[in-house]
């Protein structure tokens, strides 16, 4: 039972690695997801096509394949010498952004058409209409699916562990090479993931409650 | 009310500045349905035009094409001598000058009544917040809902919401106001409070296009009645002429059905 205490520093490193990967990828996914959702409902056809392609390509590609592309194609062809953390964040963030975009788009669809029409009728541009009128009202219905998406993201970051990023999944390999009991390692690793996913769970529950009051 | 001339069929050419909205040979299809057929309509500055007709006649669509909430297939629309631009910043700018009041109010549900009236001023006209609020409150007083400024739209009655919607449109200092069946979603007892606001607006000289089923309003406030059926303008006349002596059979038929109860 000394796996944890003997390797506290390593566990800490792994936990923070997973946490950091999750947070940065989630931020990237939200920014890109909002943008792509905007593209998909925009009045400009090329943007709509781009948005649809983005979602369909990324959502339908296995994450591991995206990682293979990110780690073996991108550095060779486009940007040699990029940090493996950046590559992992890009793979996870891009992949998750397609799910975020669809969740946001479903939220946009819950806002009655008349709201956007009224905003356009007083002279707001498309971006203003989205930012000031539609998205704030869409938020409430986007929160529950987003929490599922981010929990899935947390677990997906394990793939990055297989690609040379130090995270919870990655230290598991190190520890079992050191000869510790695999079952005990797994228990502690699982607890590490649960801490993060439950935190996401709680955070989104708070968000949902907060938004309930605001109208 | 009769000092504004009926522009259709009027004699010589009028000065261009008098024509605020000009629709020229507008056609629009919804799939196979030809909803607007060769529509020509000119609205003079200060004129109140009431559009009536059976449902499905295209009158709402016509109203919505004027600020391009509906696109048209062919024909041209000019407002204040400027043709309606394509979707984008220019169109947004032009829409700010065209007030619109919807059948279902469409107040911003997540904003207070006052914010509804100031939002366009601050975000589109870039007025500072204090000036916008002053003007907003004055407009809310004018339509009789000044004491509701800090409530959310859902807390107001339909009639109050629609009056806020009128105030929201007026806050942009529009050149013309479009009303798309403003009283159709209201309880009967609330129709009058909205019509009174519109009547006052008409008396103040606002240029208005009103799609409505309120014949009383058409009679008392309109300079001109436009009767539409099956996507065409069938008849245009002064209210007195139209209601007492309609020329087309379609209008006679329509009036006989609605004026009986």
CSV table of C-alpha atoms in Angstrom, one decimal:
chain,number,residue,atom,x,y,z
A,1,UNK,CA,0.0,0.0,0.0
A,2,UNK,CA,3.0,2.3,-0.1
A,3,UNK,CA,2.7,3.0,-3.8
A,4,UNK,CA,1.2,6.4,-3.2
A,5,UNK,CA,3.4,7.5,-0.3
A,6,UNK,CA,6.6,6.2,-1.9
A,7,UNK,CA,5.8,8.1,-5.1
A,8,UNK,CA,4.0,11.1,-4.0
A,9,UNK,CA,6.0,13.5,-6.1
A,10,UNK,CA,5.3,11.3,-9.2
A,11,UNK,CA,1.6,11.1,-8.5
A,12,UNK,CA,1.5,14.8,-8.0
A,13,UNK,CA,3.2,15.4,-11.3
A,14,UNK,CA,0.9,12.9,-13.0
A,15,UNK,CA,-2.2,14.5,-11.5
A,16,UNK,CA,-1.2,18.0,-12.4
A,17,UNK,CA,-0.3,16.8,-15.8
A,18,UNK,CA,-3.8,15.4,-16.4
A,19,UNK,CA,-5.4,18.5,-14.8
A,20,UNK,CA,-3.4,20.9,-16.8
A,21,UNK,CA,-4.0,19.0,-20.1
A,22,UNK,CA,-7.8,19.0,-19.3
A,23,UNK,CA,-8.0,22.7,-18.4
A,24,UNK,CA,-6.0,24.0,-21.4
A,25,UNK,CA,-7.7,21.7,-23.9
A,26,UNK,CA,-11.1,22.6,-22.5
A,27,UNK,CA,-10.4,26.3,-22.9
A,28,UNK,CA,-9.2,25.8,-26.4
A,29,UNK,CA,-12.3,23.6,-27.1
A,30,UNK,CA,-14.7,26.3,-25.8
A,31,UNK,CA,-13.2,29.1,-27.8
A,32,UNK,CA,-13.1,27.0,-31.0
A,33,UNK,CA,-16.5,25.5,-30.3
A,34,UNK,CA,-18.2,28.8,-29.9
A,35,UNK,CA,-16.5,30.1,-33.1
A,36,UNK,CA,-17.5,27.0,-35.1
A,37,UNK,CA,-21.0,27.0,-33.8
A,38,UNK,CA,-21.2,30.7,-34.9
A,39,UNK,CA,-19.9,29.6,-38.3
A,40,UNK,CA,-22.6,26.9,-38.6
A,41,UNK,CA,-25.5,29.3,-38.1
A,42,UNK,CA,-23.9,32.3,-39.9
A,43,UNK,CA,-25.5,33.8,-43.0
A,44,UNK,CA,-22.3,33.3,-45.0
A,45,UNK,CA,-22.3,30.0,-46.9
A,46,UNK,CA,-18.5,29.4,-47.0
A,47,UNK,CA,-18.4,29.7,-43.2
A,48,UNK,CA,-21.3,27.3,-42.8
A,49,UNK,CA,-19.5,24.8,-45.0
A,50,UNK,CA,-16.2,25.2,-43.1
A,51,UNK,CA,-18.1,24.7,-39.8
A,52,UNK,CA,-19.8,21.6,-41.0
A,53,UNK,CA,-16.6,20.1,-42.3
A,54,UNK,CA,-14.8,20.9,-39.1
A,55,UNK,CA,-17.4,19.2,-37.0
A,56,UNK,CA,-17.8,16.2,-39.2
A,57,UNK,CA,-14.1,15.5,-39.8
A,58,UNK,CA,-13.0,15.9,-36.1
A,59,UNK,CA,-16.0,14.3,-34.5
A,60,UNK,CA,-15.8,11.2,-36.8
A,61,UNK,CA,-12.1,10.6,-36.4
A,62,UNK,CA,-10.8,8.4,-33.6
A,63,UNK,CA,-8.9,10.5,-31.1
A,64,UNK,CA,-5.9,8.2,-31.3
A,65,UNK,CA,-5.7,8.8,-35.0
A,66,UNK,CA,-5.7,12.5,-34.4
A,67,UNK,CA,-2.8,12.0,-31.9
A,68,UNK,CA,-0.9,10.0,-34.5
A,69,UNK,CA,-1.4,12.8,-37.0
A,70,UNK,CA,-0.5,15.5,-34.4
A,71,UNK,CA,2.7,13.7,-33.2
A,72,UNK,CA,4.0,12.1,-36.4
A,73,UNK,CA,2.7,14.2,-39.3
A,74,UNK,CA,2.4,17.8,-38.0
A,75,UNK,CA,6.0,18.1,-36.6
A,76,UNK,CA,7.5,16.4,-39.8
A,77,UNK,CA,5.5,18.4,-42.3
A,78,UNK,CA,4.5,21.7,-40.7
A,79,UNK,CA,6.1,22.7,-37.4
A,80,UNK,CA,9.2,20.8,-36.5
A,81,UNK,CA,10.2,20.8,-32.8
A,82,UNK,CA,6.8,21.7,-31.2
A,83,UNK,CA,6.4,20.8,-27.6
A,84,UNK,CA,4.5,17.5,-27.0
A,85,UNK,CA,2.2,19.3,-24.5
A,86,UNK,CA,1.1,21.8,-27.2
A,87,UNK,CA,0.5,18.9,-29.7
A,88,UNK,CA,-1.5,17.0,-27.1
A,89,UNK,CA,-3.6,20.1,-26.3
A,90,UNK,CA,-4.2,20.7,-30.0
A,91,UNK,CA,-5.3,17.1,-30.6
A,92,UNK,CA,-7.6,17.0,-27.5
A,93,UNK,CA,-8.9,20.6,-28.0
A,94,UNK,CA,-9.7,20.3,-31.7
A,95,UNK,CA,-11.4,17.0,-31.2
A,96,UNK,CA,-13.5,18.3,-28.2
A,97,UNK,CA,-14.3,21.5,-30.0
A,98,UNK,CA,-16.4,19.6,-32.5
A,99,UNK,CA,-18.6,18.3,-29.7
A,100,UNK,CA,-18.7,21.7,-28.0
A,101,UNK,CA,-19.8,23.3,-31.3
A,102,UNK,CA,-22.7,20.9,-31.6
A,103,UNK,CA,-23.8,21.4,-28.0
A,104,UNK,CA,-23.7,25.2,-28.5
A,105,UNK,CA,-25.6,24.9,-31.7
A,106,UNK,CA,-28.3,22.9,-30.0
A,107,UNK,CA,-28.4,25.6,-27.4
A,108,UNK,CA,-28.8,28.3,-30.1
A,109,UNK,CA,-31.7,26.3,-31.5
A,110,UNK,CA,-33.5,26.5,-28.2
A,111,UNK,CA,-33.6,30.3,-28.4
A,112,UNK,CA,-36.7,31.4,-30.3
A,113,UNK,CA,-36.1,32.8,-33.8
A,114,UNK,CA,-37.9,36.0,-32.9
A,115,UNK,CA,-35.1,36.9,-30.4
A,116,UNK,CA,-32.5,37.0,-33.2
A,117,UNK,CA,-34.9,38.7,-35.6
A,118,UNK,CA,-35.6,41.5,-33.0
A,119,UNK,CA,-31.9,42.0,-32.5
A,120,UNK,CA,-31.3,42.2,-36.2
A,121,UNK,CA,-34.2,44.6,-36.6
A,122,UNK,CA,-32.7,47.1,-34.3
A,123,UNK,CA,-29.5,47.1,-36.3
A,124,UNK,CA,-27.3,44.6,-34.5
A,125,UNK,CA,-24.7,42.8,-36.6
A,126,UNK,CA,-24.6,39.0,-36.7
A,127,UNK,CA,-21.8,38.9,-34.1
A,128,UNK,CA,-23.6,41.3,-31.8
A,129,UNK,CA,-26.9,39.3,-32.2
A,130,UNK,CA,-25.0,36.1,-31.2
A,131,UNK,CA,-23.0,37.6,-28.4
A,132,UNK,CA,-25.5,39.9,-26.8
A,133,UNK,CA,-28.9,38.2,-27.4
A,134,UNK,CA,-28.7,34.6,-28.5
A,135,UNK,CA,-25.7,33.0,-26.7
A,136,UNK,CA,-26.6,34.3,-23.2
A,137,UNK,CA,-30.0,32.7,-23.6
A,138,UNK,CA,-28.5,29.5,-25.0
A,139,UNK,CA,-26.1,29.1,-22.1
A,140,UNK,CA,-28.6,27.4,-19.8
A,141,UNK,CA,-29.3,24.6,-22.1
A,142,UNK,CA,-25.7,24.1,-23.1
A,143,UNK,CA,-24.4,23.6,-19.6
A,144,UNK,CA,-25.6,19.9,-19.0
A,145,UNK,CA,-24.1,18.5,-22.3
A,146,UNK,CA,-20.9,20.6,-21.8
A,147,UNK,CA,-20.3,18.9,-18.4
A,148,UNK,CA,-20.5,15.5,-20.1
A,149,UNK,CA,-18.2,16.6,-22.8
A,150,UNK,CA,-15.6,17.9,-20.4
A,151,UNK,CA,-15.7,14.7,-18.3
A,152,UNK,CA,-15.1,12.8,-21.5
A,153,UNK,CA,-12.3,15.1,-22.3
A,154,UNK,CA,-10.6,14.4,-18.9
A,155,UNK,CA,-10.6,10.7,-19.7
A,156,UNK,CA,-9.5,11.3,-23.3
A,157,UNK,CA,-6.4,13.1,-22.1
A,158,UNK,CA,-5.1,9.6,-21.1
A,159,UNK,CA,-4.3,9.2,-24.8
A,160,UNK,CA,-1.8,12.0,-24.4
A,161,UNK,CA,-0.2,9.9,-21.7
A,162,UNK,CA,0.6,7.3,-24.2
A,163,UNK,CA,2.2,9.9,-26.3
A,164,UNK,CA,5.0,11.0,-23.9
A,165,UNK,CA,3.0,13.4,-21.8
A,166,UNK,CA,3.4,13.0,-18.1
A,167,UNK,CA,-0.1,12.5,-16.7
A,168,UNK,CA,-1.9,10.0,-14.6
A,169,UNK,CA,-2.0,7.3,-17.3
A,170,UNK,CA,1.6,7.8,-18.1
A,171,UNK,CA,2.9,7.4,-14.5
A,172,UNK,CA,1.0,4.1,-14.3
A,173,UNK,CA,3.5,2.7,-16.9
A,174,UNK,CA,6.4,4.0,-14.9
A,175,UNK,CA,5.1,2.6,-11.6
A,176,UNK,CA,4.3,-0.8,-13.0
A,177,UNK,CA,7.8,-0.9,-14.5
A,178,UNK,CA,9.1,-0.2,-11.0
A,179,UNK,CA,7.3,-3.4,-9.9
A,180,UNK,CA,4.4,-2.1,-7.8
A,181,UNK,CA,1.1,-4.1,-7.7
A,182,UNK,CA,-0.9,-3.1,-10.7
A,183,UNK,CA,-4.2,-3.3,-9.0
A,184,UNK,CA,-3.2,-0.8,-6.3
A,185,UNK,CA,-1.7,1.6,-8.9
A,186,UNK,CA,-5.0,1.5,-10.7
A,187,UNK,CA,-7.0,2.4,-7.6
A,188,UNK,CA,-4.9,5.5,-7.0
A,189,UNK,CA,-4.9,6.5,-10.7
A,190,UNK,CA,-8.7,6.1,-10.8
A,191,UNK,CA,-9.1,8.2,-7.7
A,192,UNK,CA,-7.0,10.9,-9.4
A,193,UNK,CA,-9.3,11.0,-12.4
A,194,UNK,CA,-12.4,10.9,-10.1
A,195,UNK,CA,-11.2,14.0,-8.3
A,196,UNK,CA,-11.1,15.9,-11.6
A,197,UNK,CA,-14.3,14.6,-13.0
A,198,UNK,CA,-16.2,15.2,-9.8
A,199,UNK,CA,-14.9,18.7,-9.6
A,200,UNK,CA,-16.2,19.3,-13.2
A,201,UNK,CA,-19.5,17.8,-12.1
A,202,UNK,CA,-19.8,20.2,-9.1
A,203,UNK,CA,-18.6,23.2,-11.1
A,204,UNK,CA,-21.3,22.7,-13.7
A,205,UNK,CA,-24.0,22.1,-11.1
A,206,UNK,CA,-23.1,25.4,-9.5
A,207,UNK,CA,-23.2,27.1,-12.9
A,208,UNK,CA,-26.6,25.6,-13.6
A,209,UNK,CA,-27.9,26.8,-10.3
A,210,UNK,CA,-26.5,30.3,-10.8
A,211,UNK,CA,-28.1,30.6,-14.2
A,212,UNK,CA,-31.4,29.5,-12.8
A,213,UNK,CA,-31.7,32.7,-10.8
A,214,UNK,CA,-30.6,35.0,-13.5
A,215,UNK,CA,-33.9,35.6,-15.2
B,1,UNK,CA,-55.3,63.1,-41.8
B,2,UNK,CA,-56.2,63.7,-45.4
B,3,UNK,CA,-53.5,66.3,-46.1
B,4,UNK,CA,-51.0,63.6,-47.0
B,5,UNK,CA,-51.8,62.6,-50.6
B,6,UNK,CA,-52.3,59.1,-51.8
B,7,UNK,CA,-49.2,58.6,-53.8
B,8,UNK,CA,-50.4,55.8,-56.0
B,9,UNK,CA,-52.0,57.2,-59.2
B,10,UNK,CA,-51.0,60.7,-58.2
B,11,UNK,CA,-50.4,63.0,-61.1
B,12,UNK,CA,-47.0,64.5,-61.7
B,13,UNK,CA,-43.6,63.4,-60.5
B,14,UNK,CA,-43.1,64.0,-56.8
B,15,UNK,CA,-39.9,65.3,-55.2
B,16,UNK,CA,-37.7,62.3,-54.5
B,17,UNK,CA,-37.4,63.1,-50.8
B,18,UNK,CA,-41.1,62.5,-50.3
B,19,UNK,CA,-40.8,58.9,-51.2
B,20,UNK,CA,-39.4,57.1,-48.1
B,21,UNK,CA,-39.9,53.5,-49.0
B,22,UNK,CA,-40.2,52.3,-52.6
B,23,UNK,CA,-40.8,48.7,-53.5
B,24,UNK,CA,-40.5,48.1,-57.2
B,25,UNK,CA,-41.7,44.9,-58.9
B,26,UNK,CA,-41.1,42.6,-55.9
B,27,UNK,CA,-41.4,38.9,-56.4
B,28,UNK,CA,-40.8,36.2,-53.8
B,29,UNK,CA,-41.4,32.4,-53.7
B,30,UNK,CA,-41.6,30.1,-50.7
B,31,UNK,CA,-40.8,26.9,-52.6
B,32,UNK,CA,-43.6,26.5,-55.2
B,33,UNK,CA,-45.7,29.2,-53.5
B,34,UNK,CA,-45.5,32.6,-55.1
B,35,UNK,CA,-46.1,34.7,-52.0
B,36,UNK,CA,-45.3,38.1,-53.5
B,37,UNK,CA,-46.3,38.8,-57.1
B,38,UNK,CA,-45.1,42.0,-58.9
B,39,UNK,CA,-45.6,44.2,-55.8
B,40,UNK,CA,-45.2,47.9,-56.4
B,41,UNK,CA,-45.6,50.1,-53.3
B,42,UNK,CA,-44.5,53.6,-52.5
B,43,UNK,CA,-44.7,55.0,-49.0
B,44,UNK,CA,-44.4,58.7,-48.6
B,45,UNK,CA,-42.7,60.4,-45.6
B,46,UNK,CA,-45.2,60.8,-42.8
B,47,UNK,CA,-47.7,58.5,-44.4
B,48,UNK,CA,-49.6,55.7,-42.5
B,49,UNK,CA,-50.2,52.7,-44.7
B,50,UNK,CA,-52.3,49.9,-43.4
B,51,UNK,CA,-52.0,46.6,-45.1
B,52,UNK,CA,-55.0,44.2,-44.8
B,53,UNK,CA,-56.1,41.0,-46.4
B,54,UNK,CA,-56.9,37.4,-45.7
B,55,UNK,CA,-54.3,35.3,-43.9
B,56,UNK,CA,-51.7,33.8,-46.3
B,57,UNK,CA,-52.1,36.8,-48.6
B,58,UNK,CA,-48.4,37.7,-48.2
B,59,UNK,CA,-49.0,40.9,-46.1
B,60,UNK,CA,-46.6,39.9,-43.3
B,61,UNK,CA,-44.0,38.7,-45.7
B,62,UNK,CA,-44.3,42.1,-47.5
B,63,UNK,CA,-43.8,43.9,-44.2
B,64,UNK,CA,-40.7,41.8,-43.4
B,65,UNK,CA,-39.1,42.3,-46.8
B,66,UNK,CA,-38.9,46.1,-46.1
B,67,UNK,CA,-36.1,45.6,-43.6
B,68,UNK,CA,-34.9,42.4,-45.4
B,69,UNK,CA,-35.8,40.0,-42.6
B,70,UNK,CA,-37.1,38.2,-45.7
B,71,UNK,CA,-35.1,38.3,-48.9
B,72,UNK,CA,-36.8,38.8,-52.2
B,73,UNK,CA,-36.2,36.9,-55.4
B,74,UNK,CA,-36.4,39.9,-57.7
B,75,UNK,CA,-37.3,43.6,-57.7
B,76,UNK,CA,-35.8,46.4,-55.8
B,77,UNK,CA,-36.4,48.0,-52.4
B,78,UNK,CA,-35.1,51.5,-51.6
B,79,UNK,CA,-35.4,53.3,-48.2
B,80,UNK,CA,-34.7,57.0,-48.2
B,81,UNK,CA,-33.3,56.7,-51.8
B,82,UNK,CA,-30.8,54.0,-50.6
B,83,UNK,CA,-31.3,50.5,-52.1
B,84,UNK,CA,-31.3,47.7,-49.5
B,85,UNK,CA,-27.8,46.4,-49.2
B,86,UNK,CA,-26.7,42.7,-49.0
B,87,UNK,CA,-26.5,41.0,-45.6
B,88,UNK,CA,-23.7,42.6,-43.5
B,89,UNK,CA,-22.7,45.8,-41.7
B,90,UNK,CA,-24.4,48.1,-44.2
B,91,UNK,CA,-27.7,46.3,-43.9
B,92,UNK,CA,-27.4,46.4,-40.1
B,93,UNK,CA,-27.0,50.2,-40.3
B,94,UNK,CA,-30.0,50.5,-42.4
B,95,UNK,CA,-32.1,48.3,-40.2
B,96,UNK,CA,-31.4,50.6,-37.3
B,97,UNK,CA,-33.3,53.3,-39.2
B,98,UNK,CA,-36.3,51.0,-39.7
B,99,UNK,CA,-38.3,50.2,-36.5
B,100,UNK,CA,-40.0,46.8,-36.4
B,101,UNK,CA,-42.8,45.6,-34.1
B,102,UNK,CA,-43.5,41.9,-34.2
B,103,UNK,CA,-46.7,39.9,-33.5
B,104,UNK,CA,-45.0,38.0,-30.7
B,105,UNK,CA,-43.3,41.1,-29.2
B,106,UNK,CA,-39.8,39.4,-29.2
B,107,UNK,CA,-38.5,41.4,-26.3
B,108,UNK,CA,-35.1,40.2,-25.2
B,109,UNK,CA,-36.1,37.7,-22.5
B,110,UNK,CA,-32.9,37.9,-20.5
B,111,UNK,CA,-32.8,41.7,-20.3
B,112,UNK,CA,-34.9,44.1,-18.2
B,113,UNK,CA,-37.5,46.3,-19.8
B,114,UNK,CA,-35.2,49.3,-19.5
B,115,UNK,CA,-32.3,47.3,-21.0
B,116,UNK,CA,-34.5,46.3,-23.9
B,117,UNK,CA,-35.0,49.9,-24.7
B,118,UNK,CA,-31.3,51.0,-24.2
B,119,UNK,CA,-29.6,48.0,-25.8
B,120,UNK,CA,-29.9,49.2,-29.4
B,121,UNK,CA,-28.9,52.8,-28.4
B,122,UNK,CA,-25.7,51.7,-26.7
B,123,UNK,CA,-24.6,48.8,-28.9
B,124,UNK,CA,-25.7,50.1,-32.3
B,125,UNK,CA,-25.8,53.9,-32.0
B,126,UNK,CA,-23.0,53.9,-29.4
B,127,UNK,CA,-24.8,56.4,-27.2
B,128,UNK,CA,-23.5,56.6,-23.7
B,129,UNK,CA,-25.3,54.7,-21.1
B,130,UNK,CA,-26.8,57.6,-19.2
B,131,UNK,CA,-28.2,59.4,-22.2
B,132,UNK,CA,-29.6,56.1,-23.4
B,133,UNK,CA,-31.3,55.4,-20.0
B,134,UNK,CA,-32.8,58.9,-19.9
B,135,UNK,CA,-34.2,58.5,-23.4
B,136,UNK,CA,-35.3,54.9,-22.6
B,137,UNK,CA,-37.2,56.0,-19.5
B,138,UNK,CA,-38.8,58.9,-21.4
B,139,UNK,CA,-40.0,56.5,-24.1
B,140,UNK,CA,-41.3,54.0,-21.6
B,141,UNK,CA,-43.3,56.8,-19.9
B,142,UNK,CA,-44.6,57.9,-23.3
B,143,UNK,CA,-46.0,54.4,-23.9
B,144,UNK,CA,-47.3,54.2,-20.4
B,145,UNK,CA,-45.0,51.5,-18.9
B,146,UNK,CA,-42.5,53.7,-17.1
B,147,UNK,CA,-43.1,52.1,-13.8
B,148,UNK,CA,-42.2,48.6,-15.1
B,149,UNK,CA,-38.6,49.6,-16.2
B,150,UNK,CA,-36.8,47.2,-13.9
B,151,UNK,CA,-38.9,44.1,-14.5
B,152,UNK,CA,-38.2,41.3,-17.0
B,153,UNK,CA,-40.5,41.0,-20.0
B,154,UNK,CA,-42.1,37.8,-18.8
B,155,UNK,CA,-43.5,39.7,-15.8
B,156,UNK,CA,-45.5,42.0,-18.0
B,157,UNK,CA,-48.8,41.5,-19.7
B,158,UNK,CA,-49.0,41.1,-23.4
B,159,UNK,CA,-50.2,44.7,-24.0
B,160,UNK,CA,-47.4,46.1,-21.8
B,161,UNK,CA,-44.8,43.9,-23.6
B,162,UNK,CA,-46.0,45.2,-27.0
B,163,UNK,CA,-45.8,48.8,-25.8
B,164,UNK,CA,-42.2,48.2,-24.6
B,165,UNK,CA,-41.5,46.7,-28.0
B,166,UNK,CA,-42.8,49.9,-29.6
B,167,UNK,CA,-40.6,51.9,-27.3
B,168,UNK,CA,-37.6,49.7,-28.1
B,169,UNK,CA,-38.1,50.5,-31.8
B,170,UNK,CA,-38.6,54.2,-31.2
B,171,UNK,CA,-35.4,54.4,-29.2
B,172,UNK,CA,-33.5,54.1,-32.5
B,173,UNK,CA,-35.2,57.2,-33.9
B,174,UNK,CA,-36.4,55.2,-36.9
B,175,UNK,CA,-37.4,56.9,-40.2
B,176,UNK,CA,-40.2,54.4,-40.6
B,177,UNK,CA,-42.0,51.9,-38.3
B,178,UNK,CA,-43.1,48.5,-39.5
B,179,UNK,CA,-45.9,46.8,-37.5
B,180,UNK,CA,-46.4,43.1,-38.3
B,181,UNK,CA,-49.8,42.3,-36.8
B,182,UNK,CA,-49.0,44.0,-33.5
B,183,UNK,CA,-52.2,43.2,-31.8
B,184,UNK,CA,-52.9,39.7,-33.1
B,185,UNK,CA,-51.3,37.9,-30.1
B,186,UNK,CA,-53.1,40.1,-27.5
B,187,UNK,CA,-56.0,39.4,-25.3
B,188,UNK,CA,-59.0,41.6,-26.5
B,189,UNK,CA,-58.8,43.8,-23.5
B,190,UNK,CA,-55.2,44.8,-24.2
B,191,UNK,CA,-55.6,45.6,-27.9
B,192,UNK,CA,-56.8,49.1,-27.3
B,193,UNK,CA,-53.8,50.2,-25.1
B,194,UNK,CA,-51.5,49.2,-28.0
B,195,UNK,CA,-53.6,50.8,-30.7
B,196,UNK,CA,-53.8,54.1,-28.7
B,197,UNK,CA,-50.0,54.2,-28.7
B,198,UNK,CA,-49.9,53.6,-32.4
B,199,UNK,CA,-52.6,56.2,-33.0
B,200,UNK,CA,-50.6,58.8,-31.1
B,201,UNK,CA,-47.5,57.8,-33.1
B,202,UNK,CA,-49.5,58.4,-36.3
B,203,UNK,CA,-50.7,61.7,-35.2
B,204,UNK,CA,-47.1,62.7,-34.4
B,205,UNK,CA,-46.3,62.2,-38.0
B,206,UNK,CA,-44.4,58.9,-37.9
B,207,UNK,CA,-44.2,57.0,-41.2
B,208,UNK,CA,-45.8,53.7,-40.6
B,209,UNK,CA,-46.6,50.5,-42.4
B,210,UNK,CA,-49.1,48.5,-40.4
B,211,UNK,CA,-50.2,44.9,-41.1
B,212,UNK,CA,-53.3,44.4,-39.1
B,213,UNK,CA,-56.8,43.0,-38.8
B,214,UNK,CA,-58.0,46.0,-36.8
B,215,UNK,CA,-60.3,47.7,-39.2
B,216,UNK,CA,-61.1,50.4,-36.6
B,217,UNK,CA,-57.5,51.4,-36.6
B,218,UNK,CA,-57.3,51.3,-40.4
B,219,UNK,CA,-60.3,53.6,-40.6
B,220,UNK,CA,-59.1,56.1,-38.1
B,221,UNK,CA,-55.4,56.3,-38.5
B,222,UNK,CA,-54.5,55.2,-42.0
B,223,UNK,CA,-53.9,57.6,-44.9
B,224,UNK,CA,-54.1,54.7,-47.2
B,225,UNK,CA,-55.3,51.1,-47.1
B,226,UNK,CA,-53.6,48.5,-49.2
B,227,UNK,CA,-55.6,45.3,-49.7
B,228,UNK,CA,-53.7,42.2,-50.5
B,229,UNK,CA,-54.9,38.8,-51.6
B,230,UNK,CA,-52.9,35.8,-53.0
B,231,UNK,CA,-49.6,37.6,-53.0
B,232,UNK,CA,-50.8,40.6,-55.0
B,233,UNK,CA,-51.9,44.1,-54.1
B,234,UNK,CA,-55.5,44.0,-55.2
B,235,UNK,CA,-56.6,47.5,-54.2
B,236,UNK,CA,-55.3,50.7,-52.8
B,237,UNK,CA,-57.5,53.5,-51.6
B,238,UNK,CA,-58.2,55.9,-48.8
B,239,UNK,CA,-59.9,54.2,-45.8
B,240,UNK,CA,-63.2,56.0,-46.5
B,241,UNK,CA,-63.2,54.8,-50.1
B,242,UNK,CA,-62.1,51.3,-49.3
B,243,UNK,CA,-64.5,50.6,-46.5
B,244,UNK,CA,-67.6,52.3,-48.0
B,245,UNK,CA,-67.0,51.5,-51.6
B,246,UNK,CA,-64.5,48.8,-52.4
B,247,UNK,CA,-63.9,48.3,-56.1
B,248,UNK,CA,-62.7,44.7,-56.4
B,249,UNK,CA,-64.8,41.7,-55.8
B,250,UNK,CA,-62.1,40.2,-53.7
B,251,UNK,CA,-62.1,43.1,-51.3
B,252,UNK,CA,-66.0,43.2,-51.2
B,253,UNK,CA,-65.9,39.5,-50.3
B,254,UNK,CA,-63.3,40.0,-47.6
B,255,UNK,CA,-65.1,43.0,-46.1
B,256,UNK,CA,-68.4,41.3,-46.0
B,257,UNK,CA,-66.9,38.5,-44.0
B,258,UNK,CA,-65.1,40.6,-41.4
B,259,UNK,CA,-67.5,43.5,-40.9
B,260,UNK,CA,-70.5,41.3,-40.0
B,261,UNK,CA,-69.7,40.6,-36.4
